[in-house]
Each structure stands twice: as C-alpha cells, then as structure tokens.
PDB file of C-alpha atoms in Angstrom:
ATOM      1  CA  MET A 104       0.000   0.000   0.000  1.00  0.00           C
ATOM      2  CA  SER A 105       1.414   3.355  -1.002  1.00  0.00           C
ATOM      3  CA  PHE A 106      -0.040   6.774  -0.300  1.00  0.00           C
ATOM      4  CA  PRO A 107       0.749   9.913  -2.303  1.00  0.00           C
ATOM      5  CA  LEU A 108       2.145  12.625  -0.043  1.00  0.00           C
ATOM      6  CA  GLN A 109      -1.010  14.747  -0.266  1.00  0.00           C
ATOM      7  CA  ALA A 110      -3.085  11.715   0.803  1.00  0.00           C
ATOM      8  CA  MET A 111      -0.848  10.578   3.661  1.00  0.00           C
ATOM      9  CA  PRO A 112      -2.941   8.606   6.185  1.00  0.00           C
ATOM     10  CA  ALA A 113      -3.293   9.847   9.756  1.00  0.00           C
ATOM     11  CA  ILE A 114      -1.960   7.704  12.586  1.00  0.00           C
ATOM     12  CA  HIS A 115      -5.582   6.968  13.519  1.00  0.00           C
ATOM     13  CA  ASN A 116      -5.949   5.002  10.265  1.00  0.00           C
ATOM     14  CA  GLY A 117      -3.244   2.658  11.463  1.00  0.00           C
ATOM     15  CA  LEU A 118      -4.738   2.375  14.946  1.00  0.00           C
ATOM     16  CA  ASP A 119      -8.184   1.629  13.543  1.00  0.00           C
ATOM     17  CA  ALA A 120      -6.673  -1.172  11.449  1.00  0.00           C
ATOM     18  CA  LEU A 121      -4.839  -2.484  14.530  1.00  0.00           C
ATOM     19  CA  TRP A 122      -8.025  -2.429  16.637  1.00  0.00           C
ATOM     20  CA  HIS A 123      -9.736  -4.527  13.960  1.00  0.00           C
ATOM     21  CA  HIS A 124      -6.857  -7.040  13.752  1.00  0.00           C
ATOM     22  CA  GLN A 125      -5.799  -5.870  10.281  1.00  0.00           C
ATOM     23  CA  TYR A 126      -2.129  -6.098  11.161  1.00  0.00           C
ATOM     24  CA  LYS A 127      -0.722  -5.850   7.633  1.00  0.00           C
ATOM     25  CA  LYS A 128      -2.707  -2.688   6.914  1.00  0.00           C
ATOM     26  CA  ALA A 129      -1.673  -1.191  10.274  1.00  0.00           C
ATOM     27  CA  GLU A 130       1.964  -2.028   9.553  1.00  0.00           C
ATOM     28  CA  GLN A 131       1.782  -0.348   6.149  1.00  0.00           C
ATOM     29  CA  VAL A 132       0.214   2.832   7.518  1.00  0.00           C
ATOM     30  CA  PHE A 133       2.659   3.132  10.422  1.00  0.00           C
ATOM     31  CA  SER A 134       5.630   2.387   8.147  1.00  0.00           C
ATOM     32  CA  GLN A 135       4.623   5.107   5.694  1.00  0.00           C
ATOM     33  CA  LEU A 136       4.231   7.668   8.484  1.00  0.00           C
ATOM     34  CA  ALA A 137       7.452   6.583  10.205  1.00  0.00           C
ATOM     35  CA  GLU A 138       9.365   7.066   6.959  1.00  0.00           C
ATOM     36  CA  GLN A 139       8.122  10.668   6.990  1.00  0.00           C
ATOM     37  CA  GLY A 140       9.640  11.173  10.465  1.00  0.00           C
ATOM     38  CA  ASP A 141       6.651  10.414  12.718  1.00  0.00           C
ATOM     39  CA  ALA A 142       8.240   8.997  15.891  1.00  0.00           C
ATOM     40  CA  HIS A 143       4.944   7.882  17.414  1.00  0.00           C
ATOM     41  CA  ALA A 144       4.038   6.003  14.235  1.00  0.00           C
ATOM     42  CA  MET A 145       7.394   4.231  14.571  1.00  0.00           C
ATOM     43  CA  TYR A 146       6.437   3.355  18.161  1.00  0.00           C
ATOM     44  CA  TRP A 147       3.149   1.872  16.959  1.00  0.00           C
ATOM     45  CA  LEU A 148       4.943  -0.025  14.224  1.00  0.00           C
ATOM     46  CA  GLY A 149       6.994  -1.694  16.958  1.00  0.00           C
ATOM     47  CA  ASN A 150       3.838  -2.551  18.880  1.00  0.00           C
ATOM     48  CA  THR A 151       2.266  -3.992  15.729  1.00  0.00           C
ATOM     49  CA  TYR A 152       5.329  -6.204  15.276  1.00  0.00           C
ATOM     50  CA  GLN A 153       4.893  -7.415  18.848  1.00  0.00           C
ATOM     51  CA  LEU A 154       1.225  -8.250  18.247  1.00  0.00           C
ATOM     52  CA  GLU A 155       1.995 -10.129  15.046  1.00  0.00           C
ATOM     53  CA  GLY A 156       4.187 -12.470  17.072  1.00  0.00           C
ATOM     54  CA  GLY A 157       6.887 -14.894  15.937  1.00  0.00           C
ATOM     55  CA  MET A 158      10.245 -13.422  14.972  1.00  0.00           C
ATOM     56  CA  LYS A 159       8.597 -10.028  14.499  1.00  0.00           C
ATOM     57  CA  ARG A 160       8.015  -9.916  18.261  1.00  0.00           C
ATOM     58  CA  LEU A 161      11.775 -10.093  18.750  1.00  0.00           C
ATOM     59  CA  ASP A 162      12.359  -7.510  16.023  1.00  0.00           C
ATOM     60  CA  ALA A 163       9.932  -5.100  17.723  1.00  0.00           C
ATOM     61  CA  GLY A 164      12.755  -3.968  20.012  1.00  0.00           C
ATOM     62  CA  ARG A 165      14.768  -2.717  17.042  1.00  0.00           C
ATOM     63  CA  ILE A 166      11.784  -0.681  15.820  1.00  0.00           C
ATOM     64  CA  LEU A 167      11.132   0.724  19.298  1.00  0.00           C
ATOM     65  CA  LEU A 168      14.784   1.750  19.567  1.00  0.00           C
ATOM     66  CA  LYS A 169      14.373   3.736  16.339  1.00  0.00           C
ATOM     67  CA  ALA A 170      11.282   5.428  17.791  1.00  0.00           C
ATOM     68  CA  ALA A 171      13.102   6.204  21.045  1.00  0.00           C
ATOM     69  CA  LYS A 172      16.014   7.763  19.152  1.00  0.00           C
ATOM     70  CA  MET A 173      13.456   9.824  17.196  1.00  0.00           C
ATOM     71  CA  GLY A 174      12.204  11.178  20.536  1.00  0.00           C
ATOM     72  CA  ASP A 175       9.087   9.155  21.377  1.00  0.00           C
ATOM     73  CA  PRO A 176       8.795   8.842  25.198  1.00  0.00           C
ATOM     74  CA  TRP A 177       6.490   5.806  25.063  1.00  0.00           C
ATOM     75  CA  ALA A 178       9.087   3.930  23.032  1.00  0.00           C
ATOM     76  CA  MET A 179      11.718   5.000  25.577  1.00  0.00           C
ATOM     77  CA  ASP A 180       9.537   3.610  28.354  1.00  0.00           C
ATOM     78  CA  ARG A 181       9.227   0.283  26.543  1.00  0.00           C
ATOM     79  CA  LEU A 182      13.020   0.030  26.509  1.00  0.00           C
ATOM     80  CA  ASP A 183      13.338   0.651  30.266  1.00  0.00           C
ATOM     81  CA  PRO A 184      14.665  -2.592  31.863  1.00  0.00           C
ATOM     82  CA  GLU A 185      12.167  -2.067  34.698  1.00  0.00           C
ATOM     83  CA  ASN A 186       9.209  -2.197  32.306  1.00  0.00           C
ATOM     84  CA  ALA A 187       7.674  -5.592  33.080  1.00  0.00           C
ATOM     85  CA  PHE A 188       5.801  -5.652  29.767  1.00  0.00           C
ATOM     86  CA  SER A 189       8.902  -5.536  27.592  1.00  0.00           C
ATOM     87  CA  PHE A 190      11.195  -8.286  26.318  1.00  0.00           C
ATOM     88  CA  CYS A 191      14.477  -6.920  27.579  1.00  0.00           C
ATOM     89  CA  SER A 192      16.112 -10.340  27.331  1.00  0.00           C
ATOM     90  CA  PHE A 193      15.947  -9.826  23.560  1.00  0.00           C
ATOM     91  CA  TRP A 194      15.447  -6.074  23.098  1.00  0.00           C
ATOM     92  CA  PRO A 195      18.119  -3.325  23.323  1.00  0.00           C
ATOM     93  CA  CYS A 196      16.871  -2.015  26.688  1.00  0.00           C
ATOM     94  CA  ASN A 197      18.824   0.544  28.680  1.00  0.00           C
ATOM     95  CA  SER A 198      18.038   2.339  31.954  1.00  0.00           C
ATOM     96  CA  LYS A 199      19.052   5.656  30.382  1.00  0.00           C
ATOM     97  CA  TRP A 200      15.656   5.778  28.666  1.00  0.00           C
ATOM     98  CA  ARG A 201      13.770   6.064  31.977  1.00  0.00           C
ATOM     99  CA  ASP A 202      14.650   9.701  32.681  1.00  0.00           C
ATOM    100  CA  LYS A 203      14.436  10.603  29.002  1.00  0.00           C
ATOM    101  CA  ALA A 204      10.872   9.256  28.862  1.00  0.00           C
ATOM    102  CA  LEU A 205       9.895  11.379  31.869  1.00  0.00           C
ATOM    103  CA  GLU A 206      11.396  14.479  30.270  1.00  0.00           C
ATOM    104  CA  GLY A 207       9.486  13.784  27.074  1.00  0.00           C
ATOM    105  CA  TRP A 208       6.163  13.295  28.865  1.00  0.00           C
ATOM    106  CA  LYS A 209       6.625  16.471  30.907  1.00  0.00           C
ATOM    107  CA  LYS A 210       7.267  18.469  27.753  1.00  0.00           C
ATOM    108  CA  LEU A 211       4.248  16.985  25.955  1.00  0.00           C
ATOM    109  CA  SER A 212       2.011  17.428  29.004  1.00  0.00           C
ATOM    110  CA  LYS A 213       2.845  21.141  29.104  1.00  0.00           C
ATOM    111  CA  GLN A 214       1.845  21.287  25.446  1.00  0.00           C
ATOM    112  CA  GLY A 215      -1.586  19.843  26.305  1.00  0.00           C
ATOM    113  CA  ASN A 216      -1.056  16.144  25.546  1.00  0.00           C
ATOM    114  CA  GLY A 217      -3.478  14.225  27.793  1.00  0.00           C
ATOM    115  CA  LYS A 218      -1.800  10.874  27.275  1.00  0.00           C
ATOM    116  CA  ALA A 219       1.516  12.342  28.425  1.00  0.00           C
ATOM    117  CA  THR A 220      -0.183  13.725  31.551  1.00  0.00           C
ATOM    118  CA  PHE A 221      -1.668  10.282  32.200  1.00  0.00           C
ATOM    119  CA  ALA A 222       1.749   8.657  31.735  1.00  0.00           C
ATOM    120  CA  LEU A 223       3.137  10.993  34.405  1.00  0.00           C
ATOM    121  CA  LEU A 224       0.242  10.007  36.670  1.00  0.00           C
ATOM    122  CA  LEU A 225       1.123   6.321  36.343  1.00  0.00           C
ATOM    123  CA  HIS A 226       4.784   7.071  37.039  1.00  0.00           C
ATOM    124  CA  LYS A 227       3.883   8.976  40.207  1.00  0.00           C
ATOM    125  CA  GLU A 228       1.475   6.224  41.277  1.00  0.00           C
ATOM    126  CA  ASN A 229       4.359   3.769  41.349  1.00  0.00           C
ATOM    127  CA  THR A 230       6.607   5.911  43.554  1.00  0.00           C
ATOM    128  CA  TYR A 231       7.025   5.112  47.233  1.00  0.00           C
ATOM    129  CA  TRP A 232       5.630   8.497  48.356  1.00  0.00           C
ATOM    130  CA  TYR A 233       2.355   8.120  46.477  1.00  0.00           C
ATOM    131  CA  ARG A 234       1.903   4.525  47.616  1.00  0.00           C
ATOM    132  CA  PHE A 235       2.528   5.615  51.209  1.00  0.00           C
ATOM    133  CA  THR A 236       0.124   8.589  51.071  1.00  0.00           C
ATOM    134  CA  LYS A 237      -2.417   7.001  48.691  1.00  0.00           C
ATOM    135  CA  TRP A 238      -5.421   7.154  51.005  1.00  0.00           C
ATOM    136  CA  LEU A 239      -4.543  10.222  53.086  1.00  0.00           C
ATOM    137  CA  PRO A 240      -7.092  13.069  52.599  1.00  0.00           C
ATOM    138  CA  GLY A 241      -5.875  15.693  50.143  1.00  0.00           C
ATOM    139  CA  MET A 242      -2.831  13.648  49.188  1.00  0.00           C
ATOM    140  CA  GLY A 243      -1.931  10.492  47.273  1.00  0.00           C
ATOM    141  CA  GLN A 244      -4.995   9.329  45.377  1.00  0.00           C
ATOM    142  CA  GLU A 245      -6.654  12.753  45.333  1.00  0.00           C
ATOM    143  CA  LYS A 246      -3.574  14.239  43.683  1.00  0.00           C
ATOM    144  CA  LEU A 247      -3.542  11.408  41.155  1.00  0.00           C
ATOM    145  CA  ASN A 248      -7.228  11.954  40.432  1.00  0.00           C
ATOM    146  CA  GLU A 249      -6.508  15.628  39.775  1.00  0.00           C
ATOM    147  CA  MET A 250      -3.942  14.566  37.209  1.00  0.00           C
ATOM    148  CA  ALA A 251      -6.447  12.125  35.669  1.00  0.00           C
ATOM    149  CA  ILE A 252      -9.019  14.931  35.383  1.00  0.00           C
ATOM    150  CA  LYS A 253      -6.375  17.108  33.733  1.00  0.00           C
ATOM    151  CA  ALA A 254      -5.510  14.280  31.312  1.00  0.00           C
ATOM    152  CA  TYR A 255      -9.185  13.817  30.483  1.00  0.00           C
ATOM    153  CA  ASN A 256      -9.687  17.536  29.919  1.00  0.00           C
ATOM    154  CA  GLN A 257      -6.641  17.495  27.645  1.00  0.00           C
ATOM    155  CA  GLY A 258      -8.381  14.915  25.495  1.00  0.00           C
ATOM    156  CA  TYR A 259      -7.360  11.477  26.792  1.00  0.00           C
ATOM    157  CA  GLN A 260     -10.683   9.631  27.064  1.00  0.00           C
ATOM    158  CA  GLY A 261      -9.097   6.611  28.766  1.00  0.00           C
ATOM    159  CA  ALA A 262      -8.618   8.682  31.925  1.00  0.00           C
ATOM    160  CA  SER A 263     -12.384   8.373  32.416  1.00  0.00           C
ATOM    161  CA  ILE A 264     -11.955   4.692  33.289  1.00  0.00           C
ATOM    162  CA  TYR A 265      -9.235   5.485  35.830  1.00  0.00           C
ATOM    163  CA  LEU A 266     -11.509   8.089  37.417  1.00  0.00           C
ATOM    164  CA  PHE A 267     -14.466   5.696  37.460  1.00  0.00           C
ATOM    165  CA  ASN A 268     -12.370   3.140  39.341  1.00  0.00           C
ATOM    166  CA  ASN A 269     -10.587   5.525  41.720  1.00  0.00           C
ATOM    167  CA  ILE A 270     -12.450   8.765  42.323  1.00  0.00           C
ATOM    168  CA  ASN A 271     -14.070   8.991  45.754  1.00  0.00           C
ATOM    169  CA  LYS A 272     -17.299  10.807  44.890  1.00  0.00           C
ATOM    170  CA  PRO A 273     -21.028  10.017  44.753  1.00  0.00           C
ATOM    171  CA  VAL A 274     -21.958   7.570  41.988  1.00  0.00           C
ATOM    172  CA  ASN A 275     -23.420  10.242  39.712  1.00  0.00           C
ATOM    173  CA  LYS A 276     -20.096  12.109  39.830  1.00  0.00           C
ATOM    174  CA  LYS A 277     -18.113   8.899  39.199  1.00  0.00           C
ATOM    175  CA  LEU A 278     -20.237   8.259  36.123  1.00  0.00           C
ATOM    176  CA  GLU A 279     -19.974  11.749  34.629  1.00  0.00           C
ATOM    177  CA  THR A 280     -16.703  11.389  32.755  1.00  0.00           C
ATOM    178  CA  ILE A 281     -17.188   7.808  31.595  1.00  0.00           C
ATOM    179  CA  ILE A 282     -20.681   8.539  30.238  1.00  0.00           C
ATOM    180  CA  ASN A 283     -19.257  11.596  28.519  1.00  0.00           C
ATOM    181  CA  ALA A 284     -16.484   9.413  27.075  1.00  0.00           C
ATOM    182  CA  ALA A 285     -19.128   7.002  25.754  1.00  0.00           C
ATOM    183  CA  GLU A 286     -20.952   9.911  24.140  1.00  0.00           C
ATOM    184  CA  ASN A 287     -17.617  10.847  22.546  1.00  0.00           C
ATOM    185  CA  LYS A 288     -17.511   7.291  21.111  1.00  0.00           C
ATOM    186  CA  PHE A 289     -14.702   6.050  23.350  1.00  0.00           C
ATOM    187  CA  LYS A 290     -15.564   2.418  22.732  1.00  0.00           C
ATOM    188  CA  PRO A 291     -13.964   0.748  25.798  1.00  0.00           C
ATOM    189  CA  SER A 292     -16.413   2.691  27.975  1.00  0.00           C
ATOM    190  CA  TYR A 293     -19.369   0.778  26.487  1.00  0.00           C
ATOM    191  CA  LYS A 294     -18.645  -2.547  28.159  1.00  0.00           C
ATOM    192  CA  ILE A 295     -17.792  -0.913  31.480  1.00  0.00           C
ATOM    193  CA  LEU A 296     -21.134   0.895  31.526  1.00  0.00           C
ATOM    194  CA  ALA A 297     -22.943  -2.257  30.370  1.00  0.00           C
ATOM    195  CA  SER A 298     -21.403  -4.136  33.298  1.00  0.00           C
ATOM    196  CA  TYR A 299     -22.148  -1.332  35.767  1.00  0.00           C
ATOM    197  CA  TYR A 300     -25.824  -1.134  34.778  1.00  0.00           C
ATOM    198  CA  SER A 301     -26.320  -4.917  34.428  1.00  0.00           C
ATOM    199  CA  ASN A 302     -28.073  -5.240  37.804  1.00  0.00           C
ATOM    200  CA  LYS A 303     -29.265  -1.642  38.118  1.00  0.00           C
ATOM    201  CA  ASN A 304     -30.923  -0.512  34.888  1.00  0.00           C
ATOM    202  CA  ASN A 305     -31.729  -3.055  32.167  1.00  0.00           C
ATOM    203  CA  ASN A 306     -32.454  -0.429  29.535  1.00  0.00           C
ATOM    204  CA  LEU A 307     -29.088   1.285  29.977  1.00  0.00           C
ATOM    205  CA  ALA A 308     -27.275  -2.048  30.288  1.00  0.00           C
ATOM    206  CA  ASN A 309     -28.785  -3.220  26.993  1.00  0.00           C
ATOM    207  CA  LYS A 310     -28.015   0.125  25.367  1.00  0.00           C
ATOM    208  CA  TYR A 311     -24.295  -0.119  26.070  1.00  0.00           C
ATOM    209  CA  LEU A 312     -24.208  -3.867  25.510  1.00  0.00           C
ATOM    210  CA  GLY A 313     -25.736  -3.302  22.087  1.00  0.00           C
ATOM    211  CA  LYS A 314     -23.071  -0.714  21.282  1.00  0.00           C
ATOM    212  CA  SER A 315     -20.323  -3.201  22.206  1.00  0.00           C
ATOM    213  CA  VAL A 316     -21.856  -5.968  20.109  1.00  0.00           C
ATOM    214  CA  LYS A 317     -22.298  -3.578  17.179  1.00  0.00           C
ATOM    215  CA  ILE A 318     -18.559  -2.819  17.052  1.00  0.00           C
ATOM    216  CA  GLY A 319     -17.540  -6.497  17.286  1.00  0.00           C
ATOM    217  CA  ASP A 320     -16.008  -6.211  20.757  1.00  0.00           C
ATOM    218  CA  LEU A 321     -14.377  -9.597  21.323  1.00  0.00           C
ATOM    219  CA  LYS A 322     -14.500  -9.410  25.110  1.00  0.00           C
ATOM    220  CA  ILE A 323     -18.231  -8.715  25.141  1.00  0.00           C
ATOM    221  CA  LEU A 324     -18.908 -11.509  22.639  1.00  0.00           C
ATOM    222  CA  ASN A 325     -16.980 -13.886  24.910  1.00  0.00           C
ATOM    223  CA  VAL A 326     -18.936 -12.664  27.930  1.00  0.00           C
ATOM    224  CA  LEU A 327     -22.280 -13.152  26.180  1.00  0.00           C
ATOM    225  CA  PHE A 328     -21.329 -16.658  25.077  1.00  0.00           C
ATOM    226  CA  THR A 329     -20.302 -17.613  28.618  1.00  0.00           C
ATOM    227  CA  CYS A 330     -23.336 -15.992  30.258  1.00  0.00           C
ATOM    228  CA  TYR A 331     -25.922 -17.578  27.964  1.00  0.00           C
ATOM    229  CA  SER A 332     -24.175 -20.963  28.183  1.00  0.00           C
ATOM    230  CA  ASN A 333     -24.191 -21.018  31.977  1.00  0.00           C
ATOM    231  CA  GLY A 334     -27.148 -18.835  32.933  1.00  0.00           C
ATOM    232  CA  TRP A 335     -24.965 -16.160  34.500  1.00  0.00           C
ATOM    233  CA  ILE A 336     -26.535 -12.688  34.612  1.00  0.00           C
ATOM    234  CA  TYR A 337     -28.939 -13.727  31.832  1.00  0.00           C
ATOM    235  CA  THR A 338     -31.321 -16.680  31.663  1.00  0.00           C
ATOM    236  CA  LYS A 339     -29.621 -19.713  30.141  1.00  0.00           C
ATOM    237  CA  ASP A 340     -30.264 -19.682  26.404  1.00  0.00           C
ATOM    238  CA  TYR A 341     -28.528 -22.278  24.244  1.00  0.00           C
ATOM    239  CA  ASN A 342     -29.649 -20.656  20.992  1.00  0.00           C
ATOM    240  CA  LYS A 343     -27.942 -17.378  21.908  1.00  0.00           C
ATOM    241  CA  ALA A 344     -24.910 -19.220  23.259  1.00  0.00           C
ATOM    242  CA  TYR A 345     -24.654 -21.127  19.975  1.00  0.00           C
ATOM    243  CA  TYR A 346     -24.952 -17.905  17.963  1.00  0.00           C
ATOM    244  CA  TYR A 347     -22.243 -16.031  19.883  1.00  0.00           C
ATOM    245  CA  GLY A 348     -20.069 -19.127  19.973  1.00  0.00           C
ATOM    246  CA  LYS A 349     -20.257 -19.433  16.187  1.00  0.00           C
ATOM    247  CA  ILE A 350     -19.284 -15.773  15.808  1.00  0.00           C
ATOM    248  CA  LEU A 351     -16.206 -16.366  17.966  1.00  0.00           C
ATOM    249  CA  ALA A 352     -15.365 -19.492  15.961  1.00  0.00           C
ATOM    250  CA  LEU A 353     -15.659 -17.559  12.690  1.00  0.00           C
ATOM    251  CA  TYR A 354     -13.324 -14.928  14.163  1.00  0.00           C
ATOM    252  CA  GLY A 355     -10.766 -17.691  14.688  1.00  0.00           C
ATOM    253  CA  LYS A 356     -11.228 -18.751  18.307  1.00  0.00           C
ATOM    254  CA  ASP A 357     -11.079 -22.489  18.960  1.00  0.00           C
ATOM    255  CA  MET A 358     -14.655 -23.358  19.969  1.00  0.00           C
ATOM    256  CA  SER A 359     -14.443 -27.034  18.948  1.00  0.00           C
ATOM    257  CA  PRO A 360     -15.361 -28.434  22.401  1.00  0.00           C
ATOM    258  CA  PHE A 361     -18.764 -26.769  22.042  1.00  0.00           C
ATOM    259  CA  PHE A 362     -19.519 -27.737  18.441  1.00  0.00           C
ATOM    260  CA  GLN A 363     -18.024 -31.206  17.996  1.00  0.00           C
ATOM    261  CA  ASN A 364     -19.234 -34.546  19.294  1.00  0.00           C
ATOM    262  CA  THR A 365     -15.732 -35.226  20.570  1.00  0.00           C
ATOM    263  CA  GLY A 366     -15.982 -32.433  23.126  1.00  0.00           C
ATOM    264  CA  PRO A 367     -17.037 -32.952  26.757  1.00  0.00           C
ATOM    265  CA  LYS A 368     -20.724 -33.878  26.851  1.00  0.00           C
ATOM    266  CA  GLU A 369     -21.679 -31.022  29.177  1.00  0.00           C
ATOM    267  CA  TYR A 370     -20.225 -28.490  26.706  1.00  0.00           C
ATOM    268  CA  ARG A 371     -21.740 -29.763  23.445  1.00  0.00           C
ATOM    269  CA  LEU A 372     -24.143 -27.120  22.205  1.00  0.00           C
ATOM    270  CA  ASN A 373     -24.840 -28.945  18.958  1.00  0.00           C
ATOM    271  CA  SER A 374     -26.528 -31.741  20.905  1.00  0.00           C
ATOM    272  CA  ARG A 375     -28.925 -29.265  22.533  1.00  0.00           C
ATOM    273  CA  ILE A 376     -30.196 -27.515  19.409  1.00  0.00           C
ATOM    274  CA  PRO A 377     -32.086 -29.066  16.448  1.00  0.00           C
ATOM    275  CA  VAL A 378     -30.069 -29.182  13.220  1.00  0.00           C
ATOM    276  CA  PRO A 379     -32.402 -26.812  11.272  1.00  0.00           C
ATOM    277  CA  LYS A 380     -32.025 -24.229  14.049  1.00  0.00           C
ATOM    278  CA  GLN A 381     -28.252 -24.690  14.003  1.00  0.00           C
ATOM    279  CA  ARG A 382     -28.199 -23.888  10.271  1.00  0.00           C
ATOM    280  CA  GLU A 383     -30.281 -20.774  10.872  1.00  0.00           C
ATOM    281  CA  LEU A 384     -27.947 -19.576  13.633  1.00  0.00           C
ATOM    282  CA  ILE A 385     -24.839 -20.312  11.534  1.00  0.00           C
ATOM    283  CA  ILE A 386     -26.161 -18.164   8.690  1.00  0.00           C
ATOM    284  CA  LYS A 387     -26.999 -15.396  11.159  1.00  0.00           C
ATOM    285  CA  ALA A 388     -23.468 -15.574  12.619  1.00  0.00           C
ATOM    286  CA  GLN A 389     -21.918 -15.497   9.131  1.00  0.00           C
ATOM    287  CA  ILE A 390     -23.867 -12.355   8.284  1.00  0.00           C
ATOM    288  CA  TYR A 391     -22.704 -10.723  11.531  1.00  0.00           C
ATOM    289  CA  VAL A 392     -19.046 -11.566  10.844  1.00  0.00           C
ATOM    290  CA  LYS A 393     -19.327 -10.320   7.268  1.00  0.00           C
ATOM    291  CA  ASN A 394     -20.499  -6.925   8.537  1.00  0.00           C
ATOM    292  CA  HIS A 395     -18.391  -6.639  11.723  1.00  0.00           C
ATOM    293  CA  ARG A 396     -14.654  -7.061  11.959  1.00  0.00           C
ATOM    294  CA  PRO A 397     -13.385  -8.279  15.349  1.00  0.00           C
ATOM    295  CA  TYR A 398     -12.535  -5.343  17.590  1.00  0.00           C
ATOM    296  CA  HIS A 399     -10.080  -4.966  20.453  1.00  0.00           C
ATOM    297  CA  TYR A 400      -8.940  -1.579  21.702  1.00  0.00           C
ATOM    298  CA  TYR A 401      -5.280  -0.839  22.337  1.00  0.00           C
ATOM    299  CA  ASP A 402      -3.580   2.355  23.391  1.00  0.00           C
ATOM    300  CA  GLU A 403      -0.321   3.323  25.062  1.00  0.00           C
ATOM    301  CA  PHE A 404      -1.514   1.992  28.417  1.00  0.00           C
ATOM    302  CA  SER A 405      -3.508  -1.118  27.509  1.00  0.00           C
ATOM    303  CA  GLN A 406      -2.615  -4.769  27.108  1.00  0.00           C
ATOM    304  CA  PRO A 407      -0.686  -6.565  25.767  1.00  0.00           C
ATOM    305  CA  TRP A 408       2.056  -4.057  26.521  1.00  0.00           C
ATOM    306  CA  GLY A 409       0.632  -1.934  29.329  1.00  0.00           C
ATOM    307  CA  LEU A 410      -1.307  -1.729  32.528  1.00  0.00           C
ATOM    308  CA  PHE A 411      -4.959  -1.645  31.602  1.00  0.00           C
ATOM    309  CA  ARG A 412      -7.275  -4.209  30.017  1.00  0.00           C
ATOM    310  CA  TYR A 413      -9.758  -2.060  28.154  1.00  0.00           C
TER     311      TYR A 413
END
C-alpha cells in the first residue's frame, strides 16, 4: 500500500486497522508515516510487530529503539529494563531511557497532551511516596485523580476509566466522565457501563451492551457466550450461546469443544439444538461476521504491553 504525499494517512488510520486485527494494513500505515519522520508512528509499528508475534516480536525492540532515538517517550519507556511488559532479554533495553521518557512526557504534558499527563500520573502512582500517602485526605490518590481529570480535559478519554475506578465521589459524579467518554464514542467505555448497569438498569445495560456488540467487541462476545451458556446474569439460552459461539469461531477462536461430538458432553451445544435451528444460527453468525470485523482496543496503556485491560 502506497499513499501519495497529499493523501498521507493519519496515525488513527493505522490504529483503527490495529483495533480490527488488520495487522498488515496497520503495519503499512505506520511504516509510511514513520518514513516521513513520525516517531509515534514508529512506536506503533513496533507494537504492531509485537502483536503479530513470531520473529517479528523479537524484532519489535529494534523498531522501538528507532522510535526512542526519534524522541518518542512511550518507546523510551518500553526500553526501560524495569518495564515488566517488555522483552528486555531480547530487546536493546537501557536504563538511560527512563529519565528521558519522563522528560518527554513532561514536555508533551505542558503542550496539552493528555496521554503524556496520564503517563506521568502512572509514574507517580508507582513511587514510594504516592503509595505511602495514597489514602490520606488531600494527598496520594486525590492528587492522582486531579492529574487524571487534567488528562481527560486534555483529550485522553481513557482517563475516564481510571476516574471511574478511583475517584471517591457520589456515583453520579463517578459516572460523569465515563458517560461523557461514551458519548464521545470512546468504545472501551461501552462494556464498562454495560457491566455497571447490568443489575441496576436493564435499559441502559442493553443500550451499552448493544453498542459493544455492534462494534464487534471480542471481550463482550466472549462474555455473552459464557453468560448464555451457563445462565450467569442472563437466563440460560442455548440458541444465543450457539450464535455467539459461532461468531467467535468464525473470528478464529477455537470453539471445537462446544460444536463437535468429541468435546465434553456437558459443553456440546450442537446436541442441545435441532439441526435446522443450528443452520439458521450459523447463517446469522456469518452475516454478523461479514459486517463486523473483530474489535479490540489498544492504546499506550492497555494490554498486551501496558497496565490496563480495556
């Protein structure tokens, strides 16, 4: 894939491809931007290599080193030997990057970069002083929450989840930012709100659940399969379990124990549903998969290379 200079893709094009498991497309977009001197695109190219696995996972360190030398603080952080989510046994890690990453985040935060402000929050959270004063009034966690609010106001929607989990305010105040993030189409907020409302407000729970299903959120599809199979949260429904299970299978997940006669008897969904109904549900699942690519959100702080599981 080649883009003329006047039609150069934005980094979001690469991220959107990555979120929908289109690794080759993401790699092409990030490579093109990195060649034009975009350090953060180079950082994301390294992350894409890590997600693709195999030998590319080992080569990701070389790409991240390029990004770090270009000035990207997140790449520098990945090359810090104390970063538990890096492969420093194989990557060119060096402790010198730790202070350089902090300098980079401070500079970006002053320029209004919410993700940089949030990165500084996480760094402070891991210091002895903040751990020691975490729950003291006016200190520790309250200071961190102030930074999270600043990060959110600077545009980092993910800070809404941190605030939802940590802010010590009445429920309506805790919900403010995460509902606002959902309205801003921050997709990871959908499943959190669906879970929160699941035993409080069925209409709102179904609203956010529907949004998650509509975008092909793999975690929600897994949850729905498990819940309908076992009767957790929802009434046990083998038809719905079969449908969501088939979607996951079509996305590439090994669901053979549930759809083959060789699987454990208690798991076999095909023995619980008439064959004509199975065909109907398979067609329905195929239509869903045709219209919805699998979706999993990643950002600088989320798994598989960070702290949060969005």
